[in-house]
Coordinates of C-alpha atoms (C1' of nucleotides) in Angstrom, one line a residue:
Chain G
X11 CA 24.1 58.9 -142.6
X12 CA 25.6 55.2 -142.9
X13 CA 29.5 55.8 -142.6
X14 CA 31.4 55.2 -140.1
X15 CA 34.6 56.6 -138.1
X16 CA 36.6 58.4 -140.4
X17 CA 38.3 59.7 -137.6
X18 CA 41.8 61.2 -138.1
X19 CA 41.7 64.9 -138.8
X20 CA 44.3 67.3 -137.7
X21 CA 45.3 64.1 -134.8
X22 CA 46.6 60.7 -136.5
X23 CA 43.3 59.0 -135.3
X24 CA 40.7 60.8 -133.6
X25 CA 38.3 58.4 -131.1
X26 CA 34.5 59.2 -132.0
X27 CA 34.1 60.8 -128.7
X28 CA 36.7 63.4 -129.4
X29 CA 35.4 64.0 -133.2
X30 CA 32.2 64.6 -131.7
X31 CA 33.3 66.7 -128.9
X32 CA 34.4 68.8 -131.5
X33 CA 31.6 68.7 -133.6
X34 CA 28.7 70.1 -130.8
X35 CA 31.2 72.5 -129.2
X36 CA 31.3 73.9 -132.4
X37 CA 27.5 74.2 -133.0
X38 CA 27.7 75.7 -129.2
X39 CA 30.3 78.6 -130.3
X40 CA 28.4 79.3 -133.5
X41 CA 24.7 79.4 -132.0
X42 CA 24.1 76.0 -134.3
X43 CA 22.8 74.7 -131.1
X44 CA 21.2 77.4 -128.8
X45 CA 21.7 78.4 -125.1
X46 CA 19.3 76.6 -122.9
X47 CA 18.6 73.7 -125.5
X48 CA 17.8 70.4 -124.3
X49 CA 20.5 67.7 -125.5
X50 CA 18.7 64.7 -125.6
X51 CA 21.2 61.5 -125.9
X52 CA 18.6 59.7 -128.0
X53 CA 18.1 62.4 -130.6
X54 CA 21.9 63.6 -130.4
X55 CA 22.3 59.3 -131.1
X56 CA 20.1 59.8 -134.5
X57 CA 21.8 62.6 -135.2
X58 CA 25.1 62.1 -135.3
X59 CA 24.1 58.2 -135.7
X60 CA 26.2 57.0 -133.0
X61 CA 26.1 55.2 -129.7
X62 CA 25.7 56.1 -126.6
X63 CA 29.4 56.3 -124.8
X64 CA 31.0 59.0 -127.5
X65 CA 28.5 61.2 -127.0
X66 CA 28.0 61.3 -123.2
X67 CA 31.5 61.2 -122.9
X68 CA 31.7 64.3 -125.6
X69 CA 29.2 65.8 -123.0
X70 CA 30.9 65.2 -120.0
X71 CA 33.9 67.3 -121.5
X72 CA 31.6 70.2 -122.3
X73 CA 30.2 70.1 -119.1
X74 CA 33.8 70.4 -117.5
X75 CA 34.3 73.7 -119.9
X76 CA 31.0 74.7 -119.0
X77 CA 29.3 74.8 -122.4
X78 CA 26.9 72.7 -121.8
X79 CA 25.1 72.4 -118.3
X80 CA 25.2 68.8 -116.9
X81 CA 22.6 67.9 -114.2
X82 CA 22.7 64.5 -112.4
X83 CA 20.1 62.5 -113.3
X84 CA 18.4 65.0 -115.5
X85 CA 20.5 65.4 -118.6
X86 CA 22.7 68.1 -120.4
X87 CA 22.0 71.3 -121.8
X88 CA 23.1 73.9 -123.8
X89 CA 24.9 76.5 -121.4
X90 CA 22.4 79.5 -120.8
X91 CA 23.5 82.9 -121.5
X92 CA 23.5 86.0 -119.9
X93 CA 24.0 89.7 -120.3
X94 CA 25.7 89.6 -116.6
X95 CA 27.7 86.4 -117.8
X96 CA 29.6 88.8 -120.6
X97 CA 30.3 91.1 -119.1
X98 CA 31.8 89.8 -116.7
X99 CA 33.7 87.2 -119.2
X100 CA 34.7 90.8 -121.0
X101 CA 35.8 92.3 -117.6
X102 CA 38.3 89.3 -117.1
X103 CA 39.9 89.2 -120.8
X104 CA 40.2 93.0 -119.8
X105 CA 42.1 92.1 -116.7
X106 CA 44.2 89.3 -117.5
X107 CA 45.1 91.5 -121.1
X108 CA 46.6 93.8 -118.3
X109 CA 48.9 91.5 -117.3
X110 CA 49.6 89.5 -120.3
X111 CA 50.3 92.2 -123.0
X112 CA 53.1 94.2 -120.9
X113 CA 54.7 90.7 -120.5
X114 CA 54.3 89.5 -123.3
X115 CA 55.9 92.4 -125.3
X116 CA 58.5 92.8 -122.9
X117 CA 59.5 88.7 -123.6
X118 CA 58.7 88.9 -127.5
X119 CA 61.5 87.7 -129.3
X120 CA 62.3 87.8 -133.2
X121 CA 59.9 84.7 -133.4
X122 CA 57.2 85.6 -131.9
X123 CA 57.1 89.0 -133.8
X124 CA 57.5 86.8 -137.4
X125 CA 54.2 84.6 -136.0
X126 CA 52.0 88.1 -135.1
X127 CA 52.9 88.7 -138.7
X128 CA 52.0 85.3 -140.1
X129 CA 49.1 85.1 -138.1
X130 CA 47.6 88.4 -139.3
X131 CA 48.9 87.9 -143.1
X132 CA 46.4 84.9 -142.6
X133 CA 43.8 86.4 -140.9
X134 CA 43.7 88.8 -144.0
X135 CA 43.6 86.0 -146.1
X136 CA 41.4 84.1 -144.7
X137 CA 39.0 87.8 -144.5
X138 CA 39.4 87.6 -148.4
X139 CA 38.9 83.4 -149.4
X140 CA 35.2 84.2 -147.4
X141 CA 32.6 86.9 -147.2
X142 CA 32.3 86.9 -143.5
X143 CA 35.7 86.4 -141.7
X144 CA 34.7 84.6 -138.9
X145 CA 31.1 83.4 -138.5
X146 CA 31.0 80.8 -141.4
X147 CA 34.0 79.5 -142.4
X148 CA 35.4 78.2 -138.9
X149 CA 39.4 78.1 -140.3
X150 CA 38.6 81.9 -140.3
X151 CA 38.0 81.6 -136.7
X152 CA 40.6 79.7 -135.9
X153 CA 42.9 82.4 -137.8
X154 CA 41.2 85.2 -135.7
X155 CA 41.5 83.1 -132.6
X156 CA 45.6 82.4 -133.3
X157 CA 46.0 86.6 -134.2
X158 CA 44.6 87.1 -131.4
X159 CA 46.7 84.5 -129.1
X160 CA 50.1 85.3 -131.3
X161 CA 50.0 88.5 -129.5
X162 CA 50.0 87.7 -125.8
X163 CA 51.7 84.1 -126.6
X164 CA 55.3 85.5 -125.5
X165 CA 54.0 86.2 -121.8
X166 CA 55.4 82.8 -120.8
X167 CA 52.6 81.5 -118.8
X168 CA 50.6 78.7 -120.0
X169 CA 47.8 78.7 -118.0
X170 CA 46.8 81.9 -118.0
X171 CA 47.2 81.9 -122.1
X172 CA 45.1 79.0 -122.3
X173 CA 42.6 80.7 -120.2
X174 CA 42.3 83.4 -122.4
X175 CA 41.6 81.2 -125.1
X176 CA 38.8 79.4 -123.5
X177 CA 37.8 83.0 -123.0
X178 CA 37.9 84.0 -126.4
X179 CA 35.9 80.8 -127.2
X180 CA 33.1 82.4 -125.1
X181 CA 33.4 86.0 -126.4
X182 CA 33.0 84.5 -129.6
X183 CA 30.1 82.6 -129.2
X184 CA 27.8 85.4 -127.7
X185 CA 29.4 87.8 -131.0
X186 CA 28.1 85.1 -133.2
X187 CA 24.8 84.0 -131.0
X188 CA 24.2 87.7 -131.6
X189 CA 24.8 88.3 -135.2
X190 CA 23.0 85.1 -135.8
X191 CA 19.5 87.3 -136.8
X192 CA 21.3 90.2 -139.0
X193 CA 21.9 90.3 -142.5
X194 CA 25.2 92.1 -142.0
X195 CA 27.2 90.3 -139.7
X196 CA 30.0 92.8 -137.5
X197 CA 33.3 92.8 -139.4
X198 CA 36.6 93.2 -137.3
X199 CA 38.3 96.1 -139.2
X200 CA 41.3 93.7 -140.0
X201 CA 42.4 97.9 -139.9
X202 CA 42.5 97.0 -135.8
X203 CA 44.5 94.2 -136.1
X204 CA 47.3 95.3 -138.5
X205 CA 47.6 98.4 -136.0
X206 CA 47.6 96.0 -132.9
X207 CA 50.3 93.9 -134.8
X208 CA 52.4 96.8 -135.5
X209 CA 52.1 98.2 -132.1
X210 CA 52.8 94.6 -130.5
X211 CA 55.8 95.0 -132.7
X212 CA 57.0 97.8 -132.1
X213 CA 56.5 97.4 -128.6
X214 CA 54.2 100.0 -127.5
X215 CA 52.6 98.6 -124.8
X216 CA 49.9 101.1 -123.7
X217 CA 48.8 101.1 -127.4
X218 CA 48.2 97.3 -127.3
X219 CA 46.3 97.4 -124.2
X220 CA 44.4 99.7 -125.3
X221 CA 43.6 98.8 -128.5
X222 CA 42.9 95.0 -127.1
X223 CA 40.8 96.1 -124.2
X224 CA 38.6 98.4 -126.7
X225 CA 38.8 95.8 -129.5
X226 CA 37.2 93.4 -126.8
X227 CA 34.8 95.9 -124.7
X228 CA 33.4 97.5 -127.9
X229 CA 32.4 94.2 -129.4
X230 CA 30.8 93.3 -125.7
X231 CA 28.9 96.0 -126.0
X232 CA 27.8 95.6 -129.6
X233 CA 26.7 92.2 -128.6
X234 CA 24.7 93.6 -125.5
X235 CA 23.1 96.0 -127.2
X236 CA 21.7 93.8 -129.7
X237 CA 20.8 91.4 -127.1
X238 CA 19.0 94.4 -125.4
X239 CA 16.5 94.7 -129.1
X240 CA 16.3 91.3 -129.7
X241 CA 16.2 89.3 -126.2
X242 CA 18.6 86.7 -125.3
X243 CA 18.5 83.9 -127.4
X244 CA 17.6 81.0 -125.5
X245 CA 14.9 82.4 -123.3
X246 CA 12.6 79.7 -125.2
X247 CA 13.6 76.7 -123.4
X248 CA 12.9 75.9 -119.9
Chain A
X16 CA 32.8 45.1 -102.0
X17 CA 30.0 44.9 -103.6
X18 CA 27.7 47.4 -102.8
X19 CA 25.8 49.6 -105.3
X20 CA 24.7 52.6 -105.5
X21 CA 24.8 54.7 -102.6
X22 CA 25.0 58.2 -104.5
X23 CA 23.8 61.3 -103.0
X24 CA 26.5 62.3 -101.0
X25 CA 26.5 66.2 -100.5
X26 CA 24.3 66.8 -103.7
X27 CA 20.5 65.4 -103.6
X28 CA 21.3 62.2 -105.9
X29 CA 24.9 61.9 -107.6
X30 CA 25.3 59.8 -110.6
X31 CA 28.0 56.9 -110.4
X32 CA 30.0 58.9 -113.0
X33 CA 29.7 62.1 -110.6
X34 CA 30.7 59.9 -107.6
X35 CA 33.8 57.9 -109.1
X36 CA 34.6 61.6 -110.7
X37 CA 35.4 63.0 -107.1
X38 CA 37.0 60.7 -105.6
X39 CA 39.2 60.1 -108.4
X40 CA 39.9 63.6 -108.4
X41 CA 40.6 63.7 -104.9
X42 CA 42.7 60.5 -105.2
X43 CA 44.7 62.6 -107.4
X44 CA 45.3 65.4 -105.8
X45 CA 46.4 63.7 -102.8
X46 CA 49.1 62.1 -104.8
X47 CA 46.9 58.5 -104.2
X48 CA 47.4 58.3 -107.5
X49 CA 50.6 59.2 -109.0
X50 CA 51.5 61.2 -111.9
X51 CA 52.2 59.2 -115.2
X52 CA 50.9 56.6 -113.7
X53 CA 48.6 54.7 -116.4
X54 CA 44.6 54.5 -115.7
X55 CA 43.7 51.6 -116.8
X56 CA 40.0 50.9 -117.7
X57 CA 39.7 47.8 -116.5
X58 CA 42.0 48.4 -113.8
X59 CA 39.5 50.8 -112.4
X60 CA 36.2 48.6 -113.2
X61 CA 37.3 46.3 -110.8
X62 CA 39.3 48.7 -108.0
X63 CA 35.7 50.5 -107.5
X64 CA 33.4 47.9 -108.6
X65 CA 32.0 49.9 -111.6
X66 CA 31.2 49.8 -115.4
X67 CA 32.5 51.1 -118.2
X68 CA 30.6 54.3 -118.3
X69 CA 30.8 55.9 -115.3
X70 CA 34.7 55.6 -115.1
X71 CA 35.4 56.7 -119.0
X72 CA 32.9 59.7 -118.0
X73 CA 34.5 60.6 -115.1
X74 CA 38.4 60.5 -117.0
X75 CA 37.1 62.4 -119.5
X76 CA 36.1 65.0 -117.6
X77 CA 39.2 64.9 -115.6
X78 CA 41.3 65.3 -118.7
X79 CA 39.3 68.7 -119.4
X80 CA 40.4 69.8 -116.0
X81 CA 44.1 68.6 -116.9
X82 CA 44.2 66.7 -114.2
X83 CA 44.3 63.6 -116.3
X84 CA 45.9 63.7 -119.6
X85 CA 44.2 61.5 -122.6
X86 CA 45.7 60.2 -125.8
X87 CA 43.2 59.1 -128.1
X88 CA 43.0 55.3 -128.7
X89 CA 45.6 55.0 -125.7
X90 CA 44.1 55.5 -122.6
X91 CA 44.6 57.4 -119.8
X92 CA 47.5 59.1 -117.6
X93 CA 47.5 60.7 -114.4
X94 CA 48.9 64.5 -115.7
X95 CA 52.4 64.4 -115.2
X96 CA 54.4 66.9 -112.7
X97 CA 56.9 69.5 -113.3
X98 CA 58.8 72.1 -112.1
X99 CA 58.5 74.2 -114.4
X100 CA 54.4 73.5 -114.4
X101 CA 55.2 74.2 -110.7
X102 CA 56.8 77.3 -111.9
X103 CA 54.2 78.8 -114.4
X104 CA 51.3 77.7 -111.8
X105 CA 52.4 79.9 -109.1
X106 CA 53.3 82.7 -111.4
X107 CA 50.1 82.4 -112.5
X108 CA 48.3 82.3 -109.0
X109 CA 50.3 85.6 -108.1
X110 CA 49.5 87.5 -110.7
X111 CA 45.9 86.6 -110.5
X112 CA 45.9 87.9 -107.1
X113 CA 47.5 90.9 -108.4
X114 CA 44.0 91.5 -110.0
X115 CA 41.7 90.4 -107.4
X116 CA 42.9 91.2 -104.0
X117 CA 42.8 94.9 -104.5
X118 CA 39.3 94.8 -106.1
X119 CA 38.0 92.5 -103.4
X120 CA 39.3 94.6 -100.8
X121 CA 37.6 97.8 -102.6
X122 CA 34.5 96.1 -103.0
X123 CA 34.0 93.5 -100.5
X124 CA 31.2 94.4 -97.9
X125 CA 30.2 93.2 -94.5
X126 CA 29.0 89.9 -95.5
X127 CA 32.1 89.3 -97.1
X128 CA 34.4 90.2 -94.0
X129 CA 32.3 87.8 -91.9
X130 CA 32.3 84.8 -94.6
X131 CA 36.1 85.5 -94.2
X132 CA 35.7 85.2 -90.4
X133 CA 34.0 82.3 -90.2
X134 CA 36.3 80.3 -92.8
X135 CA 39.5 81.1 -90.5
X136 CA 37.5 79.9 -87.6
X137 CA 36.6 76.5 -89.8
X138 CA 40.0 76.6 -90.7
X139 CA 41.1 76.3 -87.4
X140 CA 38.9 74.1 -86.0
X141 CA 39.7 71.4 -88.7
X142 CA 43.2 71.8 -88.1
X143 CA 42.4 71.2 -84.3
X144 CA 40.4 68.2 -84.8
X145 CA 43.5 66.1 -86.9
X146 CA 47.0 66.2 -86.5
X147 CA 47.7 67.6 -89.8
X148 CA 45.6 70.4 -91.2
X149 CA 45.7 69.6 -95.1
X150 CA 47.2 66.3 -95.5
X151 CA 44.7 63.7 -94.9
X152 CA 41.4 65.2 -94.0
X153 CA 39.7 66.2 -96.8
X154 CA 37.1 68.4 -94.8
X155 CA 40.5 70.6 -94.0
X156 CA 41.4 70.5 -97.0
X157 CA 38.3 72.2 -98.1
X158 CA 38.3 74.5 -95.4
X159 CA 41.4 75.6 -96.4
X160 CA 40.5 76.4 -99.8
X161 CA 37.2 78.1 -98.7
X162 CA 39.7 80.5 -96.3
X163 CA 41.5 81.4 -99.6
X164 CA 38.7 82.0 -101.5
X165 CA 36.8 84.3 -99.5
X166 CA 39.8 86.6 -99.4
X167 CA 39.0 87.1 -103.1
X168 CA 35.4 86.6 -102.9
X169 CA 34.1 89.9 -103.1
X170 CA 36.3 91.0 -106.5
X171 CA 33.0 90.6 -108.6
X172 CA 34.6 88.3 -111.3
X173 CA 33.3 84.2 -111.4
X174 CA 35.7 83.1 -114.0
X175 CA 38.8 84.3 -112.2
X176 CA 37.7 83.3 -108.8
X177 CA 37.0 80.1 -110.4
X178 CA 40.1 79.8 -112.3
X179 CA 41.7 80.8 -108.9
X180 CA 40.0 77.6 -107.2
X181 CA 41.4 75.8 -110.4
X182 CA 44.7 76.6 -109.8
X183 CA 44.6 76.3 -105.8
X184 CA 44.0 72.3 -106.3
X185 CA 46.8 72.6 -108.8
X186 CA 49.0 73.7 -106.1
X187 CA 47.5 71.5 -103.0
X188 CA 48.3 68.7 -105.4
X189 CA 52.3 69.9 -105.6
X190 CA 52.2 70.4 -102.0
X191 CA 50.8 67.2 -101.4
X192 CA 53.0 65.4 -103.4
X193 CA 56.3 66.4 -102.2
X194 CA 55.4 66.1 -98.5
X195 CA 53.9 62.3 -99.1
X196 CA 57.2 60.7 -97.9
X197 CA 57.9 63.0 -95.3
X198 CA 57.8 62.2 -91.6
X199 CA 56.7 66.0 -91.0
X200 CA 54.3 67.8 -93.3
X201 CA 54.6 71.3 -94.0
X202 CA 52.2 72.9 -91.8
X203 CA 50.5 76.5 -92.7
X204 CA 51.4 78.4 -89.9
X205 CA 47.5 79.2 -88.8
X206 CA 49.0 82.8 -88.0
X207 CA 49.6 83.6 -91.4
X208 CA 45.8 83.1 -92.1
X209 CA 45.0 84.7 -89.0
X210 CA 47.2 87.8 -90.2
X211 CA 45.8 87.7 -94.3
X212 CA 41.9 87.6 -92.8
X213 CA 43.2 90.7 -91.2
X214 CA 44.6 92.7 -93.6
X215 CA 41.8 92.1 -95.9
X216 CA 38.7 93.2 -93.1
X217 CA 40.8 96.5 -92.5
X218 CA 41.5 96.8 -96.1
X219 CA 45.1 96.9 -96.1
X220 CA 45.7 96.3 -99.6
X221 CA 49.4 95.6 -100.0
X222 CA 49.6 94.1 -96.9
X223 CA 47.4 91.1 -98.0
X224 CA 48.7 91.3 -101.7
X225 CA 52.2 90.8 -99.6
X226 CA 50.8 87.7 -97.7
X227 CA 49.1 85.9 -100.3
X228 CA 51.9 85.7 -103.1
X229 CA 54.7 85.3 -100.2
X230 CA 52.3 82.3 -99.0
X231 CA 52.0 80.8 -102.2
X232 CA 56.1 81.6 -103.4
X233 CA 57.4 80.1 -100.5
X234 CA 55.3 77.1 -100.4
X235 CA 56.1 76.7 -103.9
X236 CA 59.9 77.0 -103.5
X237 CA 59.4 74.4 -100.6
X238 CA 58.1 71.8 -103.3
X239 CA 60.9 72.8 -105.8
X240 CA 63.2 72.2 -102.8
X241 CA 62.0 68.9 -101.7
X242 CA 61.6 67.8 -106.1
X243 CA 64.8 68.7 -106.3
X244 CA 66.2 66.3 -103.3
X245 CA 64.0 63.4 -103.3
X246 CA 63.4 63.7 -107.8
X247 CA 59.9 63.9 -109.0
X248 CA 57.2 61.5 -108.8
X249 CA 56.4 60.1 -111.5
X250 CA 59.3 59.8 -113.5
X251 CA 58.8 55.7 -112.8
X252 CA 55.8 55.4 -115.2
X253 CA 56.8 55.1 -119.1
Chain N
dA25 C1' 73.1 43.7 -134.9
dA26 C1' 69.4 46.3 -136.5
dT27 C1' 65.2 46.7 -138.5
dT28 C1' 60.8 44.9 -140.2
dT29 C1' 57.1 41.7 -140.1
dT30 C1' 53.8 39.0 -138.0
dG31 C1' 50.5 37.6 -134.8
dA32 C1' 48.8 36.7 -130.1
dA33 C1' 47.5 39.1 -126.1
dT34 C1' 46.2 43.3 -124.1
dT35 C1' 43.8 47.4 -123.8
dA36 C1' 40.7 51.0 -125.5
dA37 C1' 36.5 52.4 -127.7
dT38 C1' 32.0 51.6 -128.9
dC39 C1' 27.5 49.5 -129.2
dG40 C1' 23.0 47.8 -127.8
dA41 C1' 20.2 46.4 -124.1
dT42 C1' 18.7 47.0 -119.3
dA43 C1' 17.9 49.3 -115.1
dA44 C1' 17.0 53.4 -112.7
dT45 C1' 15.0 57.8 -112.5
dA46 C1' 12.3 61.6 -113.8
dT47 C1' 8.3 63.6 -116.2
dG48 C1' 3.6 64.5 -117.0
dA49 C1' -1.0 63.2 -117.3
dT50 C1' -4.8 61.3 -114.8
dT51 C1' -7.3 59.9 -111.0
dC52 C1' -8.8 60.4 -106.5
dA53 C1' -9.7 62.7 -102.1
dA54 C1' -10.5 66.9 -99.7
Chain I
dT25 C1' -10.8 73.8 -107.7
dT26 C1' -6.7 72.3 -105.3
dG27 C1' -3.4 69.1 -104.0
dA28 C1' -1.6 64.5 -103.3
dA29 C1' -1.1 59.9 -105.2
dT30 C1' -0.7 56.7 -109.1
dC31 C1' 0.6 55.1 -113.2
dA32 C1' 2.3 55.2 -118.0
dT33 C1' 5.8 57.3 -120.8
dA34 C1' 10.1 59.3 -121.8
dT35 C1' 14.8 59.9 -120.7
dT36 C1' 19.0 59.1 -118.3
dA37 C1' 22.5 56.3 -116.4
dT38 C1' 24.7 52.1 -116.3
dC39 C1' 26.2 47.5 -117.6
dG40 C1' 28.1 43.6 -120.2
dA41 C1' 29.5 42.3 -124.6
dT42 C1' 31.6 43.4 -129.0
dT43 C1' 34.7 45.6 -132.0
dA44 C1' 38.7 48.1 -133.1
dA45 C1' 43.3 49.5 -132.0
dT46 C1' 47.6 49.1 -129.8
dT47 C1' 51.4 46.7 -127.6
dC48 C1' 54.9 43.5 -127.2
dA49 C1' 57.5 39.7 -128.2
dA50 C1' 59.1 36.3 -131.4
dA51 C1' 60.4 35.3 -136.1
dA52 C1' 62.0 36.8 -140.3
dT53 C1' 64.7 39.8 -143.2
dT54 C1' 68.3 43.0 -144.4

DNA sequence: AATTTTGAATTAATCGATAATATGATTCAA
DNA sequence: TTGAATCATATTATCGATTAATTCAAAATT
């Protein structure tokens, strides 16, 4: 609590503002900071013992990716949740999978097959260095989250990848919103993903989709019905 | 110039960042502001009379929307153009509509057909009232977007729709930007809309499906036309 | 000539303070 | 009691100044 900038991570030399963007959307995806929560600039200022510009500004992005909640005059909060709001965030990965995979396998050349394979040979790894593949150690995330994108990534269209990444952001934040109270946290069989990989490969397309859109509406429903026993997090905050 | 303030526009009471957000947006989209071009922070202070804050909010959340691109510690650009962004954008938009126009049609109800009604009546009048529909008058503008959204309105899924609106700007700004040194704007034949509202009330799936992605292919191949006679804007900012 | 170094000028990022607005308790009137 | 009005407090939004980083050009070096 005294030092100052560091900066440069993965970029040459990160601003404060984007260092701290990264920081809260983070706490966002993993439930560190829960749906409908207040974000006070004063405390958030404490906190992260910083000024004021880096962290609006931080804000102002999550506003734009609709993490957080901005209302004029009256502040930011954490975005609210929703059983409605999943499922209708699994309903479109569903739907844009169903146009994605088919390209995307059709497309796949000899690199994009070597990357599924890199990407789920480090997924694995990543599975094995931690307990819990993805809700602690966040380069396990990021490992699911690049399996997952290696797949569809030969589709050729940009924005509709990157969509599905933002996407996957949110699926992943209501899997670990709702795992956050249980002792044993869901494990992706990495038994699915080797078979997706293979089947990617191999290019059987009605086997991807299938095993993506199930892979995806399974979890959904996991997460709902543990929603349903436990209540939405976030209902404590007005 | 030097009048403070002023805020709530449409919403109850806008912040400056809010304000200064919009209108550089819309400056952008226009083509006021060209791509590459460099935003300058002090630049801007002065142009709109401003602080710092408000302007460095309201580029920040531009760059989440792409609209602006940001390089830490260097500022800010006006996104670039492309024709191959061009390219991937419209794929994008047809594809999407691939999804949603059939489920729209399927589920839309009677409120729907008559929002879709009454946006081709607003669409018209506002083309009435100015000389060119889309061009300069930024109540047209809207108008036209709000036509093309309630086609898909009723297909049940916010973040497509959304990501539909997304794109749509994405587009207006293409269109927009290759018909800003032209003597004669390209003009959406109101027919066309007349013909997709249509299609859609009496459910004639394909029909509309037909309209929609010829609309937005040839419109694109129009830019791509005019890029590739006049060169693209932009390519005088380093 | 090409590259590196240096340093002034420019620009970006950040801070701390102020102004504007909202919130919540309390009083007052009905 | 209810509801409006008032005021004190808390919080947000904004500004102006400071600090940090980059850029660019001139000088020095190879």
């Amino acid at each position: 609590m005294g030092r100052r900038n560091l900066g440069d991570e993965a970029n040459g030399r990160a601003t404060l503002a984007s260092s701290i963007y990264e920081q809260i959307r983070d706490e966002i995806v993993t439930g560190a900071l829960a749906p409908g929560e207040k974000l006070r600039i004063e405390q958030l200022k404490q906190r992260y013992d910083l000024g004021t510009s880096p962290i609006r500004e931080a804000l102002n992005r999550l506003s734009m990716e609709k993490l957080v909640v901005q209302f004029d005059q009256r502040g930011f909060v954490v975005a609210p949740v929703s059983q409605e709001d999943l499922h209708e965030l699994t309903d479109a990965r569903c739907s844009l999978y169903g146009i994605l995979i088919p390209r995307s396998l059709e497309q796949g050349d000899t690199q994009w097959e070597e990357n599924i394979v890199i990407c789920l040979h480090r997924l694995n790894r990543a599975q094995w260095l931690v307990g819990d593949p993805a809700r602690l150690n966040p380069a396990a995330r990021m490992a699911h989250r690049d399996f997952h994108r290696s797949i569809i990534a030969a589709a050729g269209s940009p924005p509709l990848v990157d969509f599905m990444d933002t996407l996957f952001d949110f699926s992943e934040r209501y899997r670990l919103l709702a795992q956050q109270n249980r002792e044993a946290p869901h494990r992706p069989t990495s038994n699915e993903h080797a078979e997706m990989a293979d089947a990617a490969i191999n290019r059987r397309t009605n086997d991807v989709l299938e095993l993506c859109q199930t892979h995806v509406r399974r979890t959904a429903a996991l997460v709902d019905r543990l929603f349903e026993e436990q209540g939405l997090p976030g209902s404590n905050y007005r």
